[in-house]
PDB file of C-alpha atoms in Angstrom:
ATOM      1  CA  MET A   1      -0.001   0.005  -0.002  1.00 51.00           C
ATOM      2  CA  THR A   2       1.380   3.387  -0.999  1.00 64.00           C
ATOM      3  CA  GLU A   3       2.135   5.619   1.971  1.00 79.00           C
ATOM      4  CA  ILE A   4       0.330   8.965   1.855  1.00 86.00           C
ATOM      5  CA  ASN A   5       2.455  12.080   2.143  1.00 93.00           C
ATOM      6  CA  LEU A   6       0.220  14.874   3.447  1.00 94.00           C
ATOM      7  CA  GLN A   7       2.687  17.464   2.186  1.00 95.00           C
ATOM      8  CA  ASP A   8       1.621  16.542  -1.356  1.00 94.00           C
ATOM      9  CA  TRP A   9      -1.566  18.517  -0.625  1.00 95.00           C
ATOM     10  CA  VAL A  10       0.306  21.758   0.190  1.00 97.00           C
ATOM     11  CA  GLY A  11      -0.130  24.288  -2.608  1.00 97.00           C
ATOM     12  CA  ARG A  12      -3.313  22.746  -3.964  1.00 97.00           C
ATOM     13  CA  SER A  13      -5.813  25.386  -4.975  1.00 97.00           C
ATOM     14  CA  HIS A  14      -9.329  25.708  -6.304  1.00 96.00           C
ATOM     15  CA  THR A  15     -11.760  28.524  -7.076  1.00 97.00           C
ATOM     16  CA  GLU A  16     -15.495  28.730  -6.406  1.00 97.00           C
ATOM     17  CA  GLU A  17     -18.081  31.300  -7.420  1.00 97.00           C
ATOM     18  CA  ASP A  18     -21.178  32.609  -5.674  1.00 97.00           C
ATOM     19  CA  THR A  19     -23.345  35.716  -5.413  1.00 97.00           C
ATOM     20  CA  ALA A  20     -23.401  37.895  -2.312  1.00 97.00           C
ATOM     21  CA  SER A  21     -26.773  37.186  -0.742  1.00 95.00           C
ATOM     22  CA  ALA A  22     -28.989  39.924   0.648  1.00 93.00           C
ATOM     23  CA  VAL A  23     -31.141  37.245   2.287  1.00 93.00           C
ATOM     24  CA  SER A  24     -28.188  35.721   4.130  1.00 94.00           C
ATOM     25  CA  ALA A  25     -26.970  39.166   5.175  1.00 93.00           C
ATOM     26  CA  SER A  26     -30.442  39.989   6.546  1.00 93.00           C
ATOM     27  CA  ARG A  27     -30.674  36.691   8.440  1.00 94.00           C
ATOM     28  CA  LEU A  28     -27.253  37.204  10.025  1.00 95.00           C
ATOM     29  CA  ALA A  29     -28.346  40.699  11.066  1.00 94.00           C
ATOM     30  CA  THR A  30     -31.453  39.145  12.646  1.00 94.00           C
ATOM     31  CA  LEU A  31     -29.298  36.596  14.495  1.00 95.00           C
ATOM     32  CA  LEU A  32     -27.078  39.414  15.801  1.00 95.00           C
ATOM     33  CA  GLU A  33     -30.071  41.619  16.699  1.00 91.00           C
ATOM     34  CA  GLN A  34     -28.792  44.422  14.503  1.00 88.00           C
ATOM     35  CA  GLU A  35     -30.891  47.318  13.256  1.00 79.00           C
ATOM     36  CA  PRO A  36     -32.862  46.418  10.089  1.00 73.00           C
ATOM     37  CA  HIS A  37     -31.138  47.475   6.879  1.00 66.00           C
ATOM     38  CA  SER A  38     -32.709  50.253   4.838  1.00 64.00           C
ATOM     39  CA  SER A  39     -34.015  48.965   1.525  1.00 66.00           C
ATOM     40  CA  ALA A  40     -33.003  52.211  -0.188  1.00 64.00           C
ATOM     41  CA  GLU A  41     -29.551  50.824  -1.046  1.00 72.00           C
ATOM     42  CA  PRO A  42     -27.958  47.360  -1.317  1.00 78.00           C
ATOM     43  CA  ALA A  43     -26.857  45.831   1.970  1.00 86.00           C
ATOM     44  CA  THR A  44     -23.169  45.784   2.795  1.00 91.00           C
ATOM     45  CA  LEU A  45     -22.253  42.419   4.250  1.00 94.00           C
ATOM     46  CA  PHE A  46     -20.972  42.109   7.786  1.00 95.00           C
ATOM     47  CA  PRO A  47     -17.152  41.878   7.649  1.00 96.00           C
ATOM     48  CA  LEU A  48     -17.355  38.099   8.182  1.00 97.00           C
ATOM     49  CA  GLY A  49     -20.215  37.762   5.711  1.00 95.00           C
ATOM     50  CA  HIS A  50     -18.150  35.690   3.297  1.00 96.00           C
ATOM     51  CA  TRP A  51     -18.557  32.821   5.801  1.00 97.00           C
ATOM     52  CA  LEU A  52     -22.199  32.649   4.739  1.00 96.00           C
ATOM     53  CA  HIS A  53     -21.107  31.648   1.245  1.00 96.00           C
ATOM     54  CA  PHE A  54     -19.057  28.833  -0.355  1.00 95.00           C
ATOM     55  CA  ALA A  55     -20.421  26.237   2.104  1.00 92.00           C
ATOM     56  CA  GLU A  56     -17.930  23.391   2.421  1.00 89.00           C
ATOM     57  CA  ASP A  57     -20.637  20.870   3.303  1.00 90.00           C
ATOM     58  CA  ASP A  58     -22.752  21.653   0.224  1.00 91.00           C
ATOM     59  CA  VAL A  59     -22.223  18.186  -1.241  1.00 91.00           C
ATOM     60  CA  PRO A  60     -24.438  15.091  -1.735  1.00 91.00           C
ATOM     61  CA  MET A  61     -25.197  13.122   1.427  1.00 93.00           C
ATOM     62  CA  ASN A  62     -22.969  10.229   0.373  1.00 92.00           C
ATOM     63  CA  GLU A  63     -19.977  12.551   0.326  1.00 92.00           C
ATOM     64  CA  LEU A  64     -20.308  13.452   4.014  1.00 91.00           C
ATOM     65  CA  GLY A  65     -18.286  11.720   6.712  1.00 91.00           C
ATOM     66  CA  ASP A  66     -19.490  10.353  10.050  1.00 91.00           C
ATOM     67  CA  ASP A  67     -19.066  13.784  11.675  1.00 92.00           C
ATOM     68  CA  GLY A  68     -21.329  15.480   9.117  1.00 92.00           C
ATOM     69  CA  HIS A  69     -18.497  17.281   7.319  1.00 91.00           C
ATOM     70  CA  VAL A  70     -17.428  16.500   3.772  1.00 91.00           C
ATOM     71  CA  LYS A  71     -15.131  13.463   3.648  1.00 90.00           C
ATOM     72  CA  LEU A  72     -11.382  14.085   3.594  1.00 89.00           C
ATOM     73  CA  GLY A  73      -9.101  12.930   0.808  1.00 87.00           C
ATOM     74  CA  GLY A  74     -10.460  15.064  -2.025  1.00 88.00           C
ATOM     75  CA  PHE A  75      -9.286  18.667  -1.938  1.00 92.00           C
ATOM     76  CA  MET A  76      -8.615  18.417   1.799  1.00 93.00           C
ATOM     77  CA  PRO A  77      -5.837  16.022   2.864  1.00 94.00           C
ATOM     78  CA  PRO A  78      -6.732  12.585   4.328  1.00 93.00           C
ATOM     79  CA  VAL A  79      -5.428  13.485   7.768  1.00 93.00           C
ATOM     80  CA  GLY A  80      -6.657  10.334   9.520  1.00 89.00           C
ATOM     81  CA  LEU A  81      -7.706  12.179  12.685  1.00 92.00           C
ATOM     82  CA  PRO A  82     -11.501  12.258  13.198  1.00 90.00           C
ATOM     83  CA  ARG A  83     -12.113  15.278  15.446  1.00 91.00           C
ATOM     84  CA  ARG A  84     -12.068  18.668  13.789  1.00 93.00           C
ATOM     85  CA  MET A  85     -12.207  22.230  15.151  1.00 93.00           C
ATOM     86  CA  TRP A  86     -11.861  25.721  13.690  1.00 95.00           C
ATOM     87  CA  ALA A  87      -8.688  26.933  15.448  1.00 96.00           C
ATOM     88  CA  GLY A  88      -8.780  30.524  14.250  1.00 97.00           C
ATOM     89  CA  SER A  89      -8.462  32.947  11.372  1.00 98.00           C
ATOM     90  CA  GLN A  90      -6.339  35.905  10.344  1.00 98.00           C
ATOM     91  CA  LEU A  91      -8.451  38.232   8.241  1.00 98.00           C
ATOM     92  CA  GLU A  92      -7.643  41.288   6.176  1.00 98.00           C
ATOM     93  CA  PHE A  93     -10.465  43.410   4.815  1.00 98.00           C
ATOM     94  CA  HIS A  94      -9.525  45.191   1.595  1.00 98.00           C
ATOM     95  CA  ALA A  95     -12.946  46.308   0.323  1.00 97.00           C
ATOM     96  CA  PRO A  96     -16.568  45.886   1.435  1.00 96.00           C
ATOM     97  CA  ILE A  97     -18.815  43.254  -0.101  1.00 97.00           C
ATOM     98  CA  VAL A  98     -22.243  44.420  -1.214  1.00 96.00           C
ATOM     99  CA  ALA A  99     -25.281  42.227  -1.770  1.00 94.00           C
ATOM    100  CA  ALA A 100     -25.723  40.966  -5.365  1.00 95.00           C
ATOM    101  CA  GLN A 101     -22.010  41.302  -6.200  1.00 97.00           C
ATOM    102  CA  ALA A 102     -20.413  38.379  -8.009  1.00 98.00           C
ATOM    103  CA  LEU A 103     -18.121  36.583  -5.581  1.00 98.00           C
ATOM    104  CA  SER A 104     -15.094  34.445  -6.306  1.00 98.00           C
ATOM    105  CA  ARG A 105     -13.077  32.576  -3.678  1.00 98.00           C
ATOM    106  CA  THR A 106      -9.695  31.007  -4.381  1.00 98.00           C
ATOM    107  CA  THR A 107      -8.635  28.594  -1.647  1.00 98.00           C
ATOM    108  CA  THR A 108      -5.047  27.406  -1.337  1.00 98.00           C
ATOM    109  CA  ILE A 109      -3.700  24.873   1.151  1.00 98.00           C
ATOM    110  CA  GLU A 110      -0.898  26.942   2.613  1.00 98.00           C
ATOM    111  CA  SER A 111       0.587  24.525   5.138  1.00 97.00           C
ATOM    112  CA  ILE A 112       0.048  21.202   6.903  1.00 97.00           C
ATOM    113  CA  THR A 113       1.752  20.728  10.282  1.00 97.00           C
ATOM    114  CA  GLU A 114       1.621  17.584  12.391  1.00 93.00           C
ATOM    115  CA  LYS A 115       2.331  17.842  16.111  1.00 92.00           C
ATOM    116  CA  ALA A 116       2.043  15.820  19.306  1.00 88.00           C
ATOM    117  CA  GLY A 117       0.007  17.449  22.087  1.00 72.00           C
ATOM    118  CA  GLY A 118      -1.127  16.566  25.569  1.00 75.00           C
ATOM    119  CA  SER A 119      -4.286  14.989  24.123  1.00 72.00           C
ATOM    120  CA  GLY A 120      -2.464  13.058  21.403  1.00 85.00           C
ATOM    121  CA  ARG A 121      -1.633  13.702  17.783  1.00 92.00           C
ATOM    122  CA  LEU A 122      -2.679  16.959  16.164  1.00 94.00           C
ATOM    123  CA  CYS A 123      -2.663  18.168  12.589  1.00 95.00           C
ATOM    124  CA  PHE A 124      -3.006  21.847  11.669  1.00 96.00           C
ATOM    125  CA  VAL A 125      -4.125  22.712   8.137  1.00 97.00           C
ATOM    126  CA  VAL A 126      -3.936  26.384   7.082  1.00 98.00           C
ATOM    127  CA  LEU A 127      -6.126  27.461   4.194  1.00 98.00           C
ATOM    128  CA  ARG A 128      -5.724  30.828   2.502  1.00 98.00           C
ATOM    129  CA  HIS A 129      -9.044  32.082   1.133  1.00 98.00           C
ATOM    130  CA  GLU A 130      -8.932  35.077  -1.208  1.00 98.00           C
ATOM    131  CA  VAL A 131     -12.426  36.444  -1.760  1.00 98.00           C
ATOM    132  CA  SER A 132     -13.118  38.886  -4.588  1.00 98.00           C
ATOM    133  CA  ALA A 133     -16.315  40.848  -5.240  1.00 98.00           C
ATOM    134  CA  ASP A 134     -16.951  41.950  -8.814  1.00 98.00           C
ATOM    135  CA  GLY A 135     -13.321  41.174  -9.558  1.00 97.00           C
ATOM    136  CA  ILE A 136     -11.870  43.272  -6.700  1.00 98.00           C
ATOM    137  CA  LEU A 137     -10.083  41.561  -3.809  1.00 98.00           C
ATOM    138  CA  ALA A 138     -12.317  42.076  -0.773  1.00 98.00           C
ATOM    139  CA  THR A 139     -11.123  39.712   1.975  1.00 98.00           C
ATOM    140  CA  THR A 140      -8.108  37.531   2.679  1.00 98.00           C
ATOM    141  CA  ASP A 141      -8.826  34.861   5.292  1.00 98.00           C
ATOM    142  CA  ARG A 142      -6.055  32.562   6.564  1.00 98.00           C
ATOM    143  CA  HIS A 143      -8.150  29.857   8.226  1.00 97.00           C
ATOM    144  CA  THR A 144      -6.567  27.268  10.526  1.00 98.00           C
ATOM    145  CA  ILE A 145      -8.259  23.901  11.083  1.00 96.00           C
ATOM    146  CA  VAL A 146      -7.015  21.485  13.751  1.00 96.00           C
ATOM    147  CA  TYR A 147      -7.652  17.737  13.601  1.00 95.00           C
ATOM    148  CA  ARG A 148      -7.370  15.577  16.719  1.00 92.00           C
ATOM    149  CA  GLU A 149      -7.473  11.934  17.720  1.00 91.00           C
ATOM    150  CA  ALA A 150     -10.688  10.170  18.746  1.00 87.00           C
ATOM    151  CA  THR A 151     -11.554  10.492  22.413  1.00 80.00           C
ATOM    152  CA  SER A 152     -11.799   7.615  24.859  1.00 68.00           C
ATOM    153  CA  ALA A 153     -14.085   9.637  27.151  1.00 59.00           C
ATOM    154  CA  PRO A 154     -16.836   7.673  28.923  1.00 53.00           C
ATOM    155  CA  ASP A 155     -20.430   7.799  27.775  1.00 49.00           C
ATOM    156  CA  ARG A 156     -21.844  11.243  28.591  1.00 48.00           C
ATOM    157  CA  SER A 157     -25.235  10.783  27.033  1.00 46.00           C
ATOM    158  CA  ALA A 158     -27.011  12.364  30.027  1.00 50.00           C
ATOM    159  CA  ALA A 159     -27.393  16.123  29.588  1.00 57.00           C
ATOM    160  CA  ALA A 160     -24.735  18.002  31.491  1.00 69.00           C
ATOM    161  CA  PRO A 161     -25.829  21.375  32.937  1.00 74.00           C
ATOM    162  CA  PRO A 162     -24.102  24.439  31.584  1.00 77.00           C
ATOM    163  CA  ARG A 163     -21.278  25.850  33.657  1.00 89.00           C
ATOM    164  CA  GLY A 164     -22.466  28.467  36.117  1.00 90.00           C
ATOM    165  CA  ASP A 165     -22.337  32.170  35.260  1.00 93.00           C
ATOM    166  CA  SER A 166     -19.238  34.120  36.239  1.00 92.00           C
ATOM    167  CA  PRO A 167     -19.060  37.789  37.284  1.00 94.00           C
ATOM    168  CA  VAL A 168     -18.576  40.471  34.633  1.00 95.00           C
ATOM    169  CA  PRO A 169     -14.793  40.757  34.203  1.00 95.00           C
ATOM    170  CA  GLU A 170     -13.055  43.974  35.185  1.00 95.00           C
ATOM    171  CA  GLY A 171     -10.329  45.924  33.433  1.00 96.00           C
ATOM    172  CA  TRP A 172     -12.013  46.162  30.027  1.00 98.00           C
ATOM    173  CA  ASP A 173     -13.307  49.221  28.154  1.00 97.00           C
ATOM    174  CA  TRP A 174     -16.579  47.437  27.446  1.00 97.00           C
ATOM    175  CA  VAL A 175     -18.182  44.069  28.173  1.00 98.00           C
ATOM    176  CA  ARG A 176     -21.260  42.512  26.611  1.00 97.00           C
ATOM    177  CA  SER A 177     -22.693  39.229  27.921  1.00 97.00           C
ATOM    178  CA  VAL A 178     -24.478  36.763  25.658  1.00 97.00           C
ATOM    179  CA  ARG A 179     -25.896  33.263  26.031  1.00 97.00           C
ATOM    180  CA  PRO A 180     -26.027  31.316  22.728  1.00 97.00           C
ATOM    181  CA  ASN A 181     -28.605  28.564  23.064  1.00 96.00           C
ATOM    182  CA  GLU A 182     -29.506  25.523  20.985  1.00 97.00           C
ATOM    183  CA  VAL A 183     -31.790  27.584  18.739  1.00 97.00           C
ATOM    184  CA  MET A 184     -29.035  30.064  17.927  1.00 97.00           C
ATOM    185  CA  LEU A 185     -26.633  27.204  17.160  1.00 98.00           C
ATOM    186  CA  PHE A 186     -29.212  25.638  14.852  1.00 97.00           C
ATOM    187  CA  ARG A 187     -29.840  28.932  13.080  1.00 97.00           C
ATOM    188  CA  TYR A 188     -26.130  29.557  12.542  1.00 97.00           C
ATOM    189  CA  SER A 189     -25.617  26.019  11.230  1.00 97.00           C
ATOM    190  CA  ALA A 190     -28.500  26.540   8.818  1.00 96.00           C
ATOM    191  CA  LEU A 191     -27.262  29.962   7.768  1.00 96.00           C
ATOM    192  CA  THR A 192     -23.779  28.640   6.951  1.00 97.00           C
ATOM    193  CA  PHE A 193     -24.970  25.200   5.733  1.00 96.00           C
ATOM    194  CA  ASN A 194     -22.664  23.646   8.323  1.00 96.00           C
ATOM    195  CA  SER A 195     -23.601  20.017   9.021  1.00 96.00           C
ATOM    196  CA  HIS A 196     -20.913  19.292  11.649  1.00 96.00           C
ATOM    197  CA  ARG A 197     -22.793  17.146  14.173  1.00 96.00           C
ATOM    198  CA  ILE A 198     -21.110  18.609  17.266  1.00 96.00           C
ATOM    199  CA  HIS A 199     -23.431  21.623  16.947  1.00 97.00           C
ATOM    200  CA  TYR A 200     -26.821  19.836  16.910  1.00 96.00           C
ATOM    201  CA  ASP A 201     -26.511  16.089  17.612  1.00 96.00           C
ATOM    202  CA  HIS A 202     -26.374  15.631  21.401  1.00 94.00           C
ATOM    203  CA  PRO A 203     -25.798  11.838  21.483  1.00 93.00           C
ATOM    204  CA  TYR A 204     -23.009  12.189  18.922  1.00 94.00           C
ATOM    205  CA  VAL A 205     -21.223  15.115  20.570  1.00 93.00           C
ATOM    206  CA  THR A 206     -21.318  13.505  24.042  1.00 91.00           C
ATOM    207  CA  GLN A 207     -20.837   9.820  23.258  1.00 90.00           C
ATOM    208  CA  VAL A 208     -18.467  10.036  20.261  1.00 91.00           C
ATOM    209  CA  GLU A 209     -16.637  13.356  20.616  1.00 91.00           C
ATOM    210  CA  GLY A 210     -16.714  13.326  24.437  1.00 89.00           C
ATOM    211  CA  TYR A 211     -17.958  16.856  25.008  1.00 92.00           C
ATOM    212  CA  PRO A 212     -20.427  17.660  27.827  1.00 92.00           C
ATOM    213  CA  GLY A 213     -22.913  19.311  25.468  1.00 93.00           C
ATOM    214  CA  LEU A 214     -23.478  20.909  22.079  1.00 96.00           C
ATOM    215  CA  VAL A 215     -20.449  22.927  21.014  1.00 96.00           C
ATOM    216  CA  THR A 216     -20.931  26.593  20.158  1.00 97.00           C
ATOM    217  CA  HIS A 217     -19.406  27.263  16.740  1.00 97.00           C
ATOM    218  CA  GLY A 218     -16.008  28.970  16.913  1.00 97.00           C
ATOM    219  CA  PRO A 219     -16.926  31.283  14.001  1.00 97.00           C
ATOM    220  CA  LEU A 220     -20.258  32.117  15.665  1.00 98.00           C
ATOM    221  CA  THR A 221     -18.457  33.229  18.825  1.00 98.00           C
ATOM    222  CA  ALA A 222     -15.946  35.147  16.685  1.00 98.00           C
ATOM    223  CA  THR A 223     -18.846  36.816  14.889  1.00 98.00           C
ATOM    224  CA  LEU A 224     -20.577  37.761  18.160  1.00 98.00           C
ATOM    225  CA  LEU A 225     -17.272  39.166  19.449  1.00 98.00           C
ATOM    226  CA  LEU A 226     -16.652  41.327  16.367  1.00 98.00           C
ATOM    227  CA  ASP A 227     -20.282  42.447  16.341  1.00 97.00           C
ATOM    228  CA  ALA A 228     -19.965  43.566  19.980  1.00 97.00           C
ATOM    229  CA  PHE A 229     -16.831  45.511  19.064  1.00 97.00           C
ATOM    230  CA  MET A 230     -18.585  47.224  16.155  1.00 96.00           C
ATOM    231  CA  LYS A 231     -21.575  48.175  18.314  1.00 95.00           C
ATOM    232  CA  ASN A 232     -19.129  49.911  20.659  1.00 95.00           C
ATOM    233  CA  HIS A 233     -17.165  51.545  17.794  1.00 94.00           C
ATOM    234  CA  VAL A 234     -19.827  52.498  15.280  1.00 90.00           C
ATOM    235  CA  GLU A 235     -17.537  54.800  13.271  1.00 88.00           C
ATOM    236  CA  ALA A 236     -14.652  52.343  12.983  1.00 91.00           C
ATOM    237  CA  THR A 237     -13.688  50.646   9.740  1.00 94.00           C
ATOM    238  CA  ILE A 238     -12.254  47.197  10.368  1.00 97.00           C
ATOM    239  CA  ALA A 239      -8.877  46.607   8.701  1.00 97.00           C
ATOM    240  CA  THR A 240      -7.873  43.267  10.225  1.00 98.00           C
ATOM    241  CA  TYR A 241      -9.334  40.716  12.625  1.00 98.00           C
ATOM    242  CA  ASP A 242      -7.244  37.893  14.046  1.00 98.00           C
ATOM    243  CA  PHE A 243      -8.690  35.373  16.451  1.00 98.00           C
ATOM    244  CA  ARG A 244      -7.555  32.132  18.006  1.00 97.00           C
ATOM    245  CA  ALA A 245      -9.768  29.565  19.712  1.00 97.00           C
ATOM    246  CA  LYS A 246      -8.312  28.440  23.049  1.00 95.00           C
ATOM    247  CA  SER A 247     -11.103  26.370  24.635  1.00 94.00           C
ATOM    248  CA  PRO A 248     -14.627  25.243  23.619  1.00 95.00           C
ATOM    249  CA  LEU A 249     -17.889  26.820  24.673  1.00 96.00           C
ATOM    250  CA  PHE A 250     -21.203  25.008  24.988  1.00 96.00           C
ATOM    251  CA  ALA A 251     -24.855  25.801  24.303  1.00 96.00           C
ATOM    252  CA  GLY A 252     -26.623  27.611  27.137  1.00 95.00           C
ATOM    253  CA  GLU A 253     -23.487  29.037  28.689  1.00 95.00           C
ATOM    254  CA  GLN A 254     -23.024  32.721  29.407  1.00 96.00           C
ATOM    255  CA  ILE A 255     -20.118  34.245  27.465  1.00 97.00           C
ATOM    256  CA  HIS A 256     -18.575  37.621  28.308  1.00 98.00           C
ATOM    257  CA  LEU A 257     -17.448  39.491  25.194  1.00 98.00           C
ATOM    258  CA  ALA A 258     -14.872  42.087  26.192  1.00 98.00           C
ATOM    259  CA  GLY A 259     -12.589  44.608  24.535  1.00 98.00           C
ATOM    260  CA  ARG A 260     -10.040  47.291  25.285  1.00 98.00           C
ATOM    261  CA  ARG A 261      -7.879  49.601  23.236  1.00 96.00           C
ATOM    262  CA  THR A 262      -4.185  48.796  23.465  1.00 96.00           C
ATOM    263  CA  ASP A 263      -2.779  51.276  20.917  1.00 94.00           C
ATOM    264  CA  SER A 264      -3.937  53.710  18.288  1.00 93.00           C
ATOM    265  CA  GLY A 265      -6.381  51.746  16.144  1.00 94.00           C
ATOM    266  CA  VAL A 266      -5.527  48.450  17.909  1.00 96.00           C
ATOM    267  CA  HIS A 267      -7.909  46.622  20.234  1.00 98.00           C
ATOM    268  CA  GLU A 268      -7.640  43.416  22.239  1.00 98.00           C
ATOM    269  CA  LEU A 269     -10.825  41.305  22.383  1.00 98.00           C
ATOM    270  CA  GLN A 270     -11.714  38.189  24.347  1.00 98.00           C
ATOM    271  CA  ALA A 271     -14.622  35.800  24.605  1.00 98.00           C
ATOM    272  CA  ILE A 272     -14.501  34.667  28.228  1.00 98.00           C
ATOM    273  CA  ALA A 273     -15.920  31.333  29.338  1.00 96.00           C
ATOM    274  CA  PRO A 274     -17.982  30.828  32.552  1.00 95.00           C
ATOM    275  CA  ASP A 275     -14.852  29.600  34.372  1.00 91.00           C
ATOM    276  CA  GLY A 276     -13.146  32.920  33.641  1.00 93.00           C
ATOM    277  CA  LYS A 277     -10.755  31.431  31.101  1.00 93.00           C
ATOM    278  CA  THR A 278     -10.279  32.833  27.624  1.00 96.00           C
ATOM    279  CA  ALA A 279     -12.236  30.887  25.015  1.00 97.00           C
ATOM    280  CA  ILE A 280     -11.246  33.132  22.093  1.00 98.00           C
ATOM    281  CA  ALA A 281      -8.450  35.689  22.012  1.00 98.00           C
ATOM    282  CA  ALA A 282      -8.593  38.273  19.246  1.00 98.00           C
ATOM    283  CA  THR A 283      -7.080  41.471  17.924  1.00 98.00           C
ATOM    284  CA  VAL A 284      -8.832  44.098  15.784  1.00 98.00           C
ATOM    285  CA  THR A 285      -7.149  46.910  13.929  1.00 98.00           C
ATOM    286  CA  THR A 286      -9.114  49.808  12.495  1.00 96.00           C
ATOM    287  CA  THR A 287      -8.433  52.657  10.106  1.00 88.00           C
ATOM    288  CA  GLU A 288     -10.019  55.140  12.552  1.00 64.00           C
ATOM    289  CA  THR A 289      -8.737  55.752  16.048  1.00 47.00           C
TER     290      THR A 289
END
């Protein structure tokens, strides 16, 4: 049997096309409880609005793996590790995307790194997405996915209660507290056509993946965090947004979204778990101070 060299996948690239959706933009705004958009002009997508397009799991049912994601071994490398998480993104915003624009996304596998961690083998795959709108580069998104070994955790099929609320953290310029529930997770999965079972299938996520409950999407938390920043800086234009997932969050838990300015046009953001630990660490830079 020929041994697979994962590095053979580095540099692979493909391009997809879509149309910026006013309906998806409106539904995301509803999810985020934003002010309704005026119909007098086309909607400008939320800075992370490209995540509502180019759905990875938009394939026939027989092309999905046991976890609900598209099977590996096609464009994505056959890593051989069954548990997958969105580890973070480094985003640059070059131009806004407006509803009805023609979108093009070129995805390149930038690197594949295998490591040994405290929980076993890990594999990090970095994808570089370059999204253009009407032929103009709009967003560059370096997206890191981490794959992990199967868990040997005992059966946790009984519902585990969410972790208790923690006090509002001090030392931040602003804090907003949110509590994503199962309905929000379902809506975000539907909006992004994400069929990863950890977000809606309780027996699977507890018995197979070993989590205590449904996992809140990393990109959903990152979206809530950036939205909270924008509601506190309504005149700011986002230039970059980097975030890194450090620990999972679960449906029904209170999350503190916090931010503070660290330099001119530079802000530190965190999504803080009920135990007070950082679930997502992020940095935003803006073109206005």
